[in-house]
């Protein structure tokens, strides 16, 4: 399900406990991994979990999923298979602005409907996607919602009618629907092509990954827009809106002196906004090297020390992905975000 599906591996999905557009209804990686063969830091090979849904003893599988490769390396993975749904329907709903689109999302979820996916793109994303894939969004489109429903024919039909009537309360510019796979693919084309398309607006973008309570969408997006205006950097907003997972993408030019430092600072500010709104530092991309310095936004030194004890329990001697996730200094500041990303190399901003 991750949008990086063509490039990523299941091992990487496990390390990051990845999600994607459909995790609103289906959950994230940990909900689909039953067991895995792992190599521990001392070179020994063992299994965490197995082929069944529940496994006796501590849930070492659950602890390892999302540990960003710091506890063990997964070498075989048993996943839970799901039936292909009888019907899948995709709806594209176009609004004037993100505020109205966000209210429609709240309306849908508030009505007790949990679609398989609710994705949102703002006007910068629409502009880029339109130029790249000619998605045919109407003039004046300020926000696009992609809603996907799947399941039994009858329930999909009933829920799509309900969603349409909720969306109509917010005066959409257009509603399109498709059940045919090719037509559905066309509706998804703008969303799936948007990250590459951002290259039409700026040479680089830095995609931030934070999650907020869905009820705070309007307020947080307003704060991000204010930050964009204050800083002079355009921020394109792409959201897994159903579960409040934001991907504000800061547009910049790494050849301009100071741009990289500035956008990293803006990214940190966005994460602070997310945490202050009751959200979290990451929706699906993890912490890695990039967000170590922001860990104290959410966790106390005691919290982090407690989490670090896991490495001792796994006896990793910090040989597996050393230096990742936790700030390494007592003051949590010795690995600067800029240095961390510089280590990864220019261009690695997504
Ligand atoms: C364009 C784009 C879109 C993206 N969209 C999404 C999205 O929708 N949802 C989402 O969750 N993420 C997304 N991501 C982030 C990323 O692709 C995912 O987190 C993905 O799961 C990482 O998998 P990978 O194979 O690329 O891992 P890598 O980037 O190669 O590695 C990530 C980490 O996992 C560790 N690792 C890799 N394999 C193993 C293993 N077998 N055992 C233990 N540790 C391991 C590595 O050491 C590293 O620390 C996106 C990224 C890009 C570039």
PDB file of N, CA, C and O in Angstrom, residues 130-189:
ATOM      1  N   UNK A 130      -2.018  18.472 -12.606  1.00  0.00           N
ATOM      2  CA  UNK A 130      -2.718  18.839 -13.841  1.00  0.00           C
ATOM      3  C   UNK A 130      -1.694  19.000 -14.983  1.00  0.00           C
ATOM      4  O   UNK A 130      -1.902  18.494 -16.094  1.00  0.00           O
ATOM      5  N   UNK A 131      -0.598  19.681 -14.659  1.00  0.00           N
ATOM      6  CA  UNK A 131       0.416  19.914 -15.699  1.00  0.00           C
ATOM      7  C   UNK A 131       1.081  18.605 -16.112  1.00  0.00           C
ATOM      8  O   UNK A 131       1.419  18.411 -17.285  1.00  0.00           O
ATOM      9  N   UNK A 132       1.247  17.688 -15.159  1.00  0.00           N
ATOM     10  CA  UNK A 132       2.003  16.465 -15.466  1.00  0.00           C
ATOM     11  C   UNK A 132       1.135  15.381 -16.100  1.00  0.00           C
ATOM     12  O   UNK A 132       1.548  14.741 -17.068  1.00  0.00           O
ATOM     13  N   UNK A 133      -0.063  15.149 -15.552  1.00  0.00           N
ATOM     14  CA  UNK A 133      -0.842  14.011 -16.062  1.00  0.00           C
ATOM     15  C   UNK A 133      -2.181  14.425 -16.658  1.00  0.00           C
ATOM     16  O   UNK A 133      -2.982  13.569 -17.036  1.00  0.00           O
ATOM     17  N   UNK A 134      -2.424  15.723 -16.729  1.00  0.00           N
ATOM     18  CA  UNK A 134      -3.653  16.211 -17.346  1.00  0.00           C
ATOM     19  C   UNK A 134      -4.891  15.524 -16.742  1.00  0.00           C
ATOM     20  O   UNK A 134      -5.698  14.940 -17.458  1.00  0.00           O
ATOM     21  N   UNK A 135      -5.003  15.619 -15.428  1.00  0.00           N
ATOM     22  CA  UNK A 135      -6.064  14.885 -14.729  1.00  0.00           C
ATOM     23  C   UNK A 135      -7.459  15.452 -15.011  1.00  0.00           C
ATOM     24  O   UNK A 135      -8.456  14.821 -14.705  1.00  0.00           O
ATOM     25  N   UNK A 136      -7.539  16.645 -15.580  1.00  0.00           N
ATOM     26  CA  UNK A 136      -8.838  17.214 -15.962  1.00  0.00           C
ATOM     27  C   UNK A 136      -9.615  17.788 -14.796  1.00  0.00           C
ATOM     28  O   UNK A 136     -10.850  17.774 -14.793  1.00  0.00           O
ATOM     29  N   UNK A 137      -8.910  18.319 -13.777  1.00  0.00           N
ATOM     30  CA  UNK A 137      -9.618  18.943 -12.659  1.00  0.00           C
ATOM     31  C   UNK A 137     -10.245  20.248 -13.156  1.00  0.00           C
ATOM     32  O   UNK A 137      -9.651  20.963 -13.964  1.00  0.00           O
ATOM     33  N   UNK A 138     -11.453  20.605 -12.665  1.00  0.00           N
ATOM     34  CA  UNK A 138     -12.105  21.819 -13.155  1.00  0.00           C
ATOM     35  C   UNK A 138     -11.373  23.085 -12.718  1.00  0.00           C
ATOM     36  O   UNK A 138     -10.629  23.072 -11.724  1.00  0.00           O
ATOM     37  N   UNK A 139     -11.615  24.167 -13.452  1.00  0.00           N
ATOM     38  CA  UNK A 139     -10.986  25.444 -13.130  1.00  0.00           C
ATOM     39  C   UNK A 139     -11.421  25.876 -11.726  1.00  0.00           C
ATOM     40  O   UNK A 139     -12.579  25.670 -11.346  1.00  0.00           O
ATOM     41  N   UNK A 140     -10.514  26.451 -10.981  1.00  0.00           N
ATOM     42  CA  UNK A 140     -10.849  26.930  -9.638  1.00  0.00           C
ATOM     43  C   UNK A 140     -10.724  25.849  -8.572  1.00  0.00           C
ATOM     44  O   UNK A 140     -10.980  26.110  -7.395  1.00  0.00           O
ATOM     45  N   UNK A 141     -10.318  24.649  -8.986  1.00  0.00           N
ATOM     46  CA  UNK A 141     -10.196  23.562  -7.998  1.00  0.00           C
ATOM     47  C   UNK A 141      -9.123  23.923  -6.977  1.00  0.00           C
ATOM     48  O   UNK A 141      -7.984  24.193  -7.341  1.00  0.00           O
ATOM     49  N   UNK A 142      -9.528  23.960  -5.701  1.00  0.00           N
ATOM     50  CA  UNK A 142      -8.563  24.303  -4.662  1.00  0.00           C
ATOM     51  C   UNK A 142      -8.207  23.109  -3.798  1.00  0.00           C
ATOM     52  O   UNK A 142      -7.248  23.131  -3.038  1.00  0.00           O
ATOM     53  N   UNK A 143      -8.994  22.040  -3.902  1.00  0.00           N
ATOM     54  CA  UNK A 143      -8.718  20.819  -3.138  1.00  0.00           C
ATOM     55  C   UNK A 143      -9.436  19.645  -3.802  1.00  0.00           C
ATOM     56  O   UNK A 143     -10.561  19.784  -4.281  1.00  0.00           O
ATOM     57  N   UNK A 144      -8.750  18.537  -3.836  1.00  0.00           N
ATOM     58  CA  UNK A 144      -9.335  17.325  -4.421  1.00  0.00           C
ATOM     59  C   UNK A 144      -9.365  16.242  -3.348  1.00  0.00           C
ATOM     60  O   UNK A 144      -8.377  16.061  -2.628  1.00  0.00           O
ATOM     61  N   UNK A 145     -10.501  15.576  -3.240  1.00  0.00           N
ATOM     62  CA  UNK A 145     -10.583  14.405  -2.352  1.00  0.00           C
ATOM     63  C   UNK A 145     -10.723  13.158  -3.208  1.00  0.00           C
ATOM     64  O   UNK A 145     -11.507  13.150  -4.162  1.00  0.00           O
ATOM     65  N   UNK A 146      -9.975  12.146  -2.883  1.00  0.00           N
ATOM     66  CA  UNK A 146     -10.162  10.848  -3.527  1.00  0.00           C
ATOM     67  C   UNK A 146     -10.663   9.915  -2.450  1.00  0.00           C
ATOM     68  O   UNK A 146      -9.995   9.708  -1.435  1.00  0.00           O
ATOM     69  N   UNK A 147     -11.845   9.381  -2.656  1.00  0.00           N
ATOM     70  CA  UNK A 147     -12.419   8.489  -1.642  1.00  0.00           C
ATOM     71  C   UNK A 147     -12.567   7.123  -2.288  1.00  0.00           C
ATOM     72  O   UNK A 147     -13.121   7.016  -3.389  1.00  0.00           O
ATOM     73  N   UNK A 148     -12.057   6.101  -1.627  1.00  0.00           N
ATOM     74  CA  UNK A 148     -12.210   4.753  -2.195  1.00  0.00           C
ATOM     75  C   UNK A 148     -12.998   3.884  -1.226  1.00  0.00           C
ATOM     76  O   UNK A 148     -12.726   3.868  -0.025  1.00  0.00           O
ATOM     77  N   UNK A 149     -13.971   3.178  -1.771  1.00  0.00           N
ATOM     78  CA  UNK A 149     -14.793   2.270  -0.972  1.00  0.00           C
ATOM     79  C   UNK A 149     -14.612   0.875  -1.526  1.00  0.00           C
ATOM     80  O   UNK A 149     -14.544   0.706  -2.750  1.00  0.00           O
ATOM     81  N   UNK A 150     -14.566  -0.121  -0.665  1.00  0.00           N
ATOM     82  CA  UNK A 150     -14.570  -1.479  -1.199  1.00  0.00           C
ATOM     83  C   UNK A 150     -15.344  -2.404  -0.271  1.00  0.00           C
ATOM     84  O   UNK A 150     -15.626  -2.058   0.865  1.00  0.00           O
ATOM     85  N   UNK A 151     -15.738  -3.547  -0.807  1.00  0.00           N
ATOM     86  CA  UNK A 151     -16.524  -4.497  -0.021  1.00  0.00           C
ATOM     87  C   UNK A 151     -17.598  -5.128  -0.887  1.00  0.00           C
ATOM     88  O   UNK A 151     -17.437  -5.271  -2.104  1.00  0.00           O
ATOM     89  N   UNK A 152     -18.723  -5.457  -0.251  1.00  0.00           N
ATOM     90  CA  UNK A 152     -19.829  -6.072  -0.985  1.00  0.00           C
ATOM     91  C   UNK A 152     -20.525  -5.018  -1.850  1.00  0.00           C
ATOM     92  O   UNK A 152     -20.593  -3.842  -1.464  1.00  0.00           O
ATOM     93  N   UNK A 153     -21.044  -5.450  -3.011  1.00  0.00           N
ATOM     94  CA  UNK A 153     -21.703  -4.512  -3.937  1.00  0.00           C
ATOM     95  C   UNK A 153     -22.688  -3.587  -3.225  1.00  0.00           C
ATOM     96  O   UNK A 153     -22.655  -2.371  -3.394  1.00  0.00           O
ATOM     97  N   UNK A 154     -23.572  -4.208  -2.411  1.00  0.00           N
ATOM     98  CA  UNK A 154     -24.664  -3.442  -1.805  1.00  0.00           C
ATOM     99  C   UNK A 154     -24.119  -2.375  -0.842  1.00  0.00           C
ATOM    100  O   UNK A 154     -24.556  -1.227  -0.854  1.00  0.00           O
ATOM    101  N   UNK A 155     -23.130  -2.764  -0.004  1.00  0.00           N
ATOM    102  CA  UNK A 155     -22.651  -1.793   0.990  1.00  0.00           C
ATOM    103  C   UNK A 155     -21.872  -0.667   0.310  1.00  0.00           C
ATOM    104  O   UNK A 155     -21.977   0.501   0.700  1.00  0.00           O
ATOM    105  N   UNK A 156     -21.124  -1.001  -0.758  1.00  0.00           N
ATOM    106  CA  UNK A 156     -20.373   0.038  -1.473  1.00  0.00           C
ATOM    107  C   UNK A 156     -21.342   1.035  -2.099  1.00  0.00           C
ATOM    108  O   UNK A 156     -21.159   2.257  -2.021  1.00  0.00           O
ATOM    109  N   UNK A 157     -22.428   0.505  -2.681  1.00  0.00           N
ATOM    110  CA  UNK A 157     -23.411   1.369  -3.327  1.00  0.00           C
ATOM    111  C   UNK A 157     -24.058   2.303  -2.294  1.00  0.00           C
ATOM    112  O   UNK A 157     -24.156   3.518  -2.486  1.00  0.00           O
ATOM    113  N   UNK A 158     -24.472   1.689  -1.171  1.00  0.00           N
ATOM    114  CA  UNK A 158     -25.149   2.461  -0.123  1.00  0.00           C
ATOM    115  C   UNK A 158     -24.225   3.555   0.434  1.00  0.00           C
ATOM    116  O   UNK A 158     -24.605   4.721   0.563  1.00  0.00           O
ATOM    117  N   UNK A 159     -22.965   3.171   0.725  1.00  0.00           N
ATOM    118  CA  UNK A 159     -22.048   4.137   1.338  1.00  0.00           C
ATOM    119  C   UNK A 159     -21.663   5.235   0.348  1.00  0.00           C
ATOM    120  O   UNK A 159     -21.494   6.393   0.728  1.00  0.00           O
ATOM    121  N   UNK A 160     -21.533   4.877  -0.935  1.00  0.00           N
ATOM    122  CA  UNK A 160     -21.133   5.917  -1.893  1.00  0.00           C
ATOM    123  C   UNK A 160     -22.255   6.943  -2.050  1.00  0.00           C
ATOM    124  O   UNK A 160     -22.008   8.135  -2.196  1.00  0.00           O
ATOM    125  N   UNK A 161     -23.505   6.468  -1.969  1.00  0.00           N
ATOM    126  CA  UNK A 161     -24.625   7.428  -2.043  1.00  0.00           C
ATOM    127  C   UNK A 161     -24.593   8.366  -0.835  1.00  0.00           C
ATOM    128  O   UNK A 161     -24.796   9.572  -0.953  1.00  0.00           O
ATOM    129  N   UNK A 162     -24.292   7.759   0.328  1.00  0.00           N
ATOM    130  CA  UNK A 162     -24.250   8.581   1.553  1.00  0.00           C
ATOM    131  C   UNK A 162     -23.103   9.606   1.471  1.00  0.00           C
ATOM    132  O   UNK A 162     -23.277  10.776   1.822  1.00  0.00           O
ATOM    133  N   UNK A 163     -21.949   9.142   0.976  1.00  0.00           N
ATOM    134  CA  UNK A 163     -20.792  10.049   0.860  1.00  0.00           C
ATOM    135  C   UNK A 163     -21.110  11.175  -0.125  1.00  0.00           C
ATOM    136  O   UNK A 163     -20.807  12.348   0.123  1.00  0.00           O
ATOM    137  N   UNK A 164     -21.761  10.814  -1.212  1.00  0.00           N
ATOM    138  CA  UNK A 164     -22.097  11.848  -2.199  1.00  0.00           C
ATOM    139  C   UNK A 164     -23.012  12.896  -1.567  1.00  0.00           C
ATOM    140  O   UNK A 164     -22.785  14.103  -1.726  1.00  0.00           O
ATOM    141  N   UNK A 165     -23.993  12.420  -0.811  1.00  0.00           N
ATOM    142  CA  UNK A 165     -24.924  13.411  -0.243  1.00  0.00           C
ATOM    143  C   UNK A 165     -24.213  14.263   0.818  1.00  0.00           C
ATOM    144  O   UNK A 165     -24.472  15.464   0.927  1.00  0.00           O
ATOM    145  N   UNK A 166     -23.278  13.676   1.585  1.00  0.00           N
ATOM    146  CA  UNK A 166     -22.522  14.488   2.565  1.00  0.00           C
ATOM    147  C   UNK A 166     -21.680  15.526   1.811  1.00  0.00           C
ATOM    148  O   UNK A 166     -21.668  16.715   2.153  1.00  0.00           O
ATOM    149  N   UNK A 167     -20.988  15.092   0.754  1.00  0.00           N
ATOM    150  CA  UNK A 167     -20.127  16.018   0.005  1.00  0.00           C
ATOM    151  C   UNK A 167     -20.954  17.140  -0.618  1.00  0.00           C
ATOM    152  O   UNK A 167     -20.507  18.285  -0.680  1.00  0.00           O
ATOM    153  N   UNK A 168     -22.155  16.823  -1.068  1.00  0.00           N
ATOM    154  CA  UNK A 168     -23.003  17.858  -1.718  1.00  0.00           C
ATOM    155  C   UNK A 168     -23.355  18.982  -0.742  1.00  0.00           C
ATOM    156  O   UNK A 168     -23.566  20.111  -1.144  1.00  0.00           O
ATOM    157  N   UNK A 169     -23.380  18.646   0.558  1.00  0.00           N
ATOM    158  CA  UNK A 169     -23.650  19.703   1.552  1.00  0.00           C
ATOM    159  C   UNK A 169     -22.568  20.773   1.535  1.00  0.00           C
ATOM    160  O   UNK A 169     -22.756  21.882   2.034  1.00  0.00           O
ATOM    161  N   UNK A 170     -21.381  20.413   0.991  1.00  0.00           N
ATOM    162  CA  UNK A 170     -20.266  21.367   0.996  1.00  0.00           C
ATOM    163  C   UNK A 170     -20.010  21.952  -0.398  1.00  0.00           C
ATOM    164  O   UNK A 170     -18.915  22.398  -0.704  1.00  0.00           O
ATOM    165  N   UNK A 171     -21.042  21.931  -1.245  1.00  0.00           N
ATOM    166  CA  UNK A 171     -21.013  22.540  -2.585  1.00  0.00           C
ATOM    167  C   UNK A 171     -19.754  22.204  -3.391  1.00  0.00           C
ATOM    168  O   UNK A 171     -18.966  23.098  -3.704  1.00  0.00           O
ATOM    169  N   UNK A 172     -19.547  20.946  -3.711  1.00  0.00           N
ATOM    170  CA  UNK A 172     -18.356  20.591  -4.501  1.00  0.00           C
ATOM    171  C   UNK A 172     -18.456  21.147  -5.920  1.00  0.00           C
ATOM    172  O   UNK A 172     -19.558  21.370  -6.424  1.00  0.00           O
ATOM    173  N   UNK A 173     -17.303  21.357  -6.539  1.00  0.00           N
ATOM    174  CA  UNK A 173     -17.294  21.821  -7.930  1.00  0.00           C
ATOM    175  C   UNK A 173     -17.635  20.667  -8.863  1.00  0.00           C
ATOM    176  O   UNK A 173     -18.180  20.860  -9.934  1.00  0.00           O
ATOM    177  N   UNK A 174     -17.268  19.469  -8.436  1.00  0.00           N
ATOM    178  CA  UNK A 174     -17.502  18.310  -9.297  1.00  0.00           C
ATOM    179  C   UNK A 174     -17.389  17.018  -8.488  1.00  0.00           C
ATOM    180  O   UNK A 174     -16.603  16.947  -7.544  1.00  0.00           O
ATOM    181  N   UNK A 175     -18.176  16.011  -8.874  1.00  0.00           N
ATOM    182  CA  UNK A 175     -18.009  14.668  -8.291  1.00  0.00           C
ATOM    183  C   UNK A 175     -17.927  13.680  -9.454  1.00  0.00           C
ATOM    184  O   UNK A 175     -18.768  13.706 -10.347  1.00  0.00           O
ATOM    185  N   UNK A 176     -16.873  12.871  -9.450  1.00  0.00           N
ATOM    186  CA  UNK A 176     -16.782  11.809 -10.468  1.00  0.00           C
ATOM    187  C   UNK A 176     -16.674  10.474  -9.747  1.00  0.00           C
ATOM    188  O   UNK A 176     -16.083  10.399  -8.670  1.00  0.00           O
ATOM    189  N   UNK A 177     -17.199   9.416 -10.369  1.00  0.00           N
ATOM    190  CA  UNK A 177     -17.151   8.086  -9.742  1.00  0.00           C
ATOM    191  C   UNK A 177     -16.732   7.053 -10.765  1.00  0.00           C
ATOM    192  O   UNK A 177     -17.023   7.223 -11.952  1.00  0.00           O
ATOM    193  N   UNK A 178     -16.061   6.010 -10.312  1.00  0.00           N
ATOM    194  CA  UNK A 178     -15.727   4.918 -11.230  1.00  0.00           C
ATOM    195  C   UNK A 178     -15.611   3.607 -10.476  1.00  0.00           C
ATOM    196  O   UNK A 178     -15.124   3.566  -9.337  1.00  0.00           O
ATOM    197  N   UNK A 179     -16.071   2.522 -11.111  1.00  0.00           N
ATOM    198  CA  UNK A 179     -15.852   1.183 -10.553  1.00  0.00           C
ATOM    199  C   UNK A 179     -14.990   0.353 -11.507  1.00  0.00           C
ATOM    200  O   UNK A 179     -14.310  -0.579 -11.073  1.00  0.00           O
ATOM    201  N   UNK A 180     -14.991   0.717 -12.768  1.00  0.00           N
ATOM    202  CA  UNK A 180     -14.179   0.020 -13.748  1.00  0.00           C
ATOM    203  C   UNK A 180     -12.685   0.287 -13.453  1.00  0.00           C
ATOM    204  O   UNK A 180     -12.305   1.439 -13.222  1.00  0.00           O
ATOM    205  N   UNK A 181     -11.826  -0.763 -13.439  1.00  0.00           N
ATOM    206  CA  UNK A 181     -10.429  -0.555 -13.038  1.00  0.00           C
ATOM    207  C   UNK A 181      -9.711   0.529 -13.847  1.00  0.00           C
ATOM    208  O   UNK A 181      -8.971   1.333 -13.286  1.00  0.00           O
ATOM    209  N   UNK A 182      -9.968   0.573 -15.141  1.00  0.00           N
ATOM    210  CA  UNK A 182      -9.265   1.586 -15.955  1.00  0.00           C
ATOM    211  C   UNK A 182      -9.715   3.001 -15.601  1.00  0.00           C
ATOM    212  O   UNK A 182      -8.904   3.920 -15.491  1.00  0.00           O
ATOM    213  N   UNK A 183     -11.026   3.145 -15.401  1.00  0.00           N
ATOM    214  CA  UNK A 183     -11.563   4.472 -15.043  1.00  0.00           C
ATOM    215  C   UNK A 183     -11.069   4.882 -13.650  1.00  0.00           C
ATOM    216  O   UNK A 183     -10.748   6.043 -13.408  1.00  0.00           O
ATOM    217  N   UNK A 184     -11.027   3.897 -12.764  1.00  0.00           N
ATOM    218  CA  UNK A 184     -10.537   4.200 -11.403  1.00  0.00           C
ATOM    219  C   UNK A 184      -9.095   4.660 -11.454  1.00  0.00           C
ATOM    220  O   UNK A 184      -8.693   5.587 -10.773  1.00  0.00           O
ATOM    221  N   UNK A 185      -8.321   3.975 -12.285  1.00  0.00           N
ATOM    222  CA  UNK A 185      -6.901   4.327 -12.432  1.00  0.00           C
ATOM    223  C   UNK A 185      -6.764   5.780 -12.893  1.00  0.00           C
ATOM    224  O   UNK A 185      -5.894   6.516 -12.429  1.00  0.00           O
ATOM    225  N   UNK A 186      -7.677   6.207 -13.785  1.00  0.00           N
ATOM    226  CA  UNK A 186      -7.622   7.603 -14.269  1.00  0.00           C
ATOM    227  C   UNK A 186      -7.877   8.584 -13.122  1.00  0.00           C
ATOM    228  O   UNK A 186      -7.241   9.623 -13.032  1.00  0.00           O
ATOM    229  N   UNK A 187      -8.823   8.216 -12.248  1.00  0.00           N
ATOM    230  CA  UNK A 187      -9.101   9.106 -11.124  1.00  0.00           C
ATOM    231  C   UNK A 187      -7.902   9.191 -10.172  1.00  0.00           C
ATOM    232  O   UNK A 187      -7.633  10.228  -9.583  1.00  0.00           O
ATOM    233  N   UNK A 188      -7.185   8.069 -10.056  1.00  0.00           N
ATOM    234  CA  UNK A 188      -6.018   8.035  -9.169  1.00  0.00           C
ATOM    235  C   UNK A 188      -4.778   8.683  -9.807  1.00  0.00           C
ATOM    236  O   UNK A 188      -3.803   8.980  -9.126  1.00  0.00           O
ATOM    237  N   UNK A 189      -4.822   8.869 -11.140  1.00  0.00           N
ATOM    238  CA  UNK A 189      -3.597   9.272 -11.855  1.00  0.00           C
ATOM    239  C   UNK A 189      -2.971  10.533 -11.269  1.00  0.00           C
ATOM    240  O   UNK A 189      -1.750  10.589 -11.058  1.00  0.00           O
TER     241      UNK A 189
END
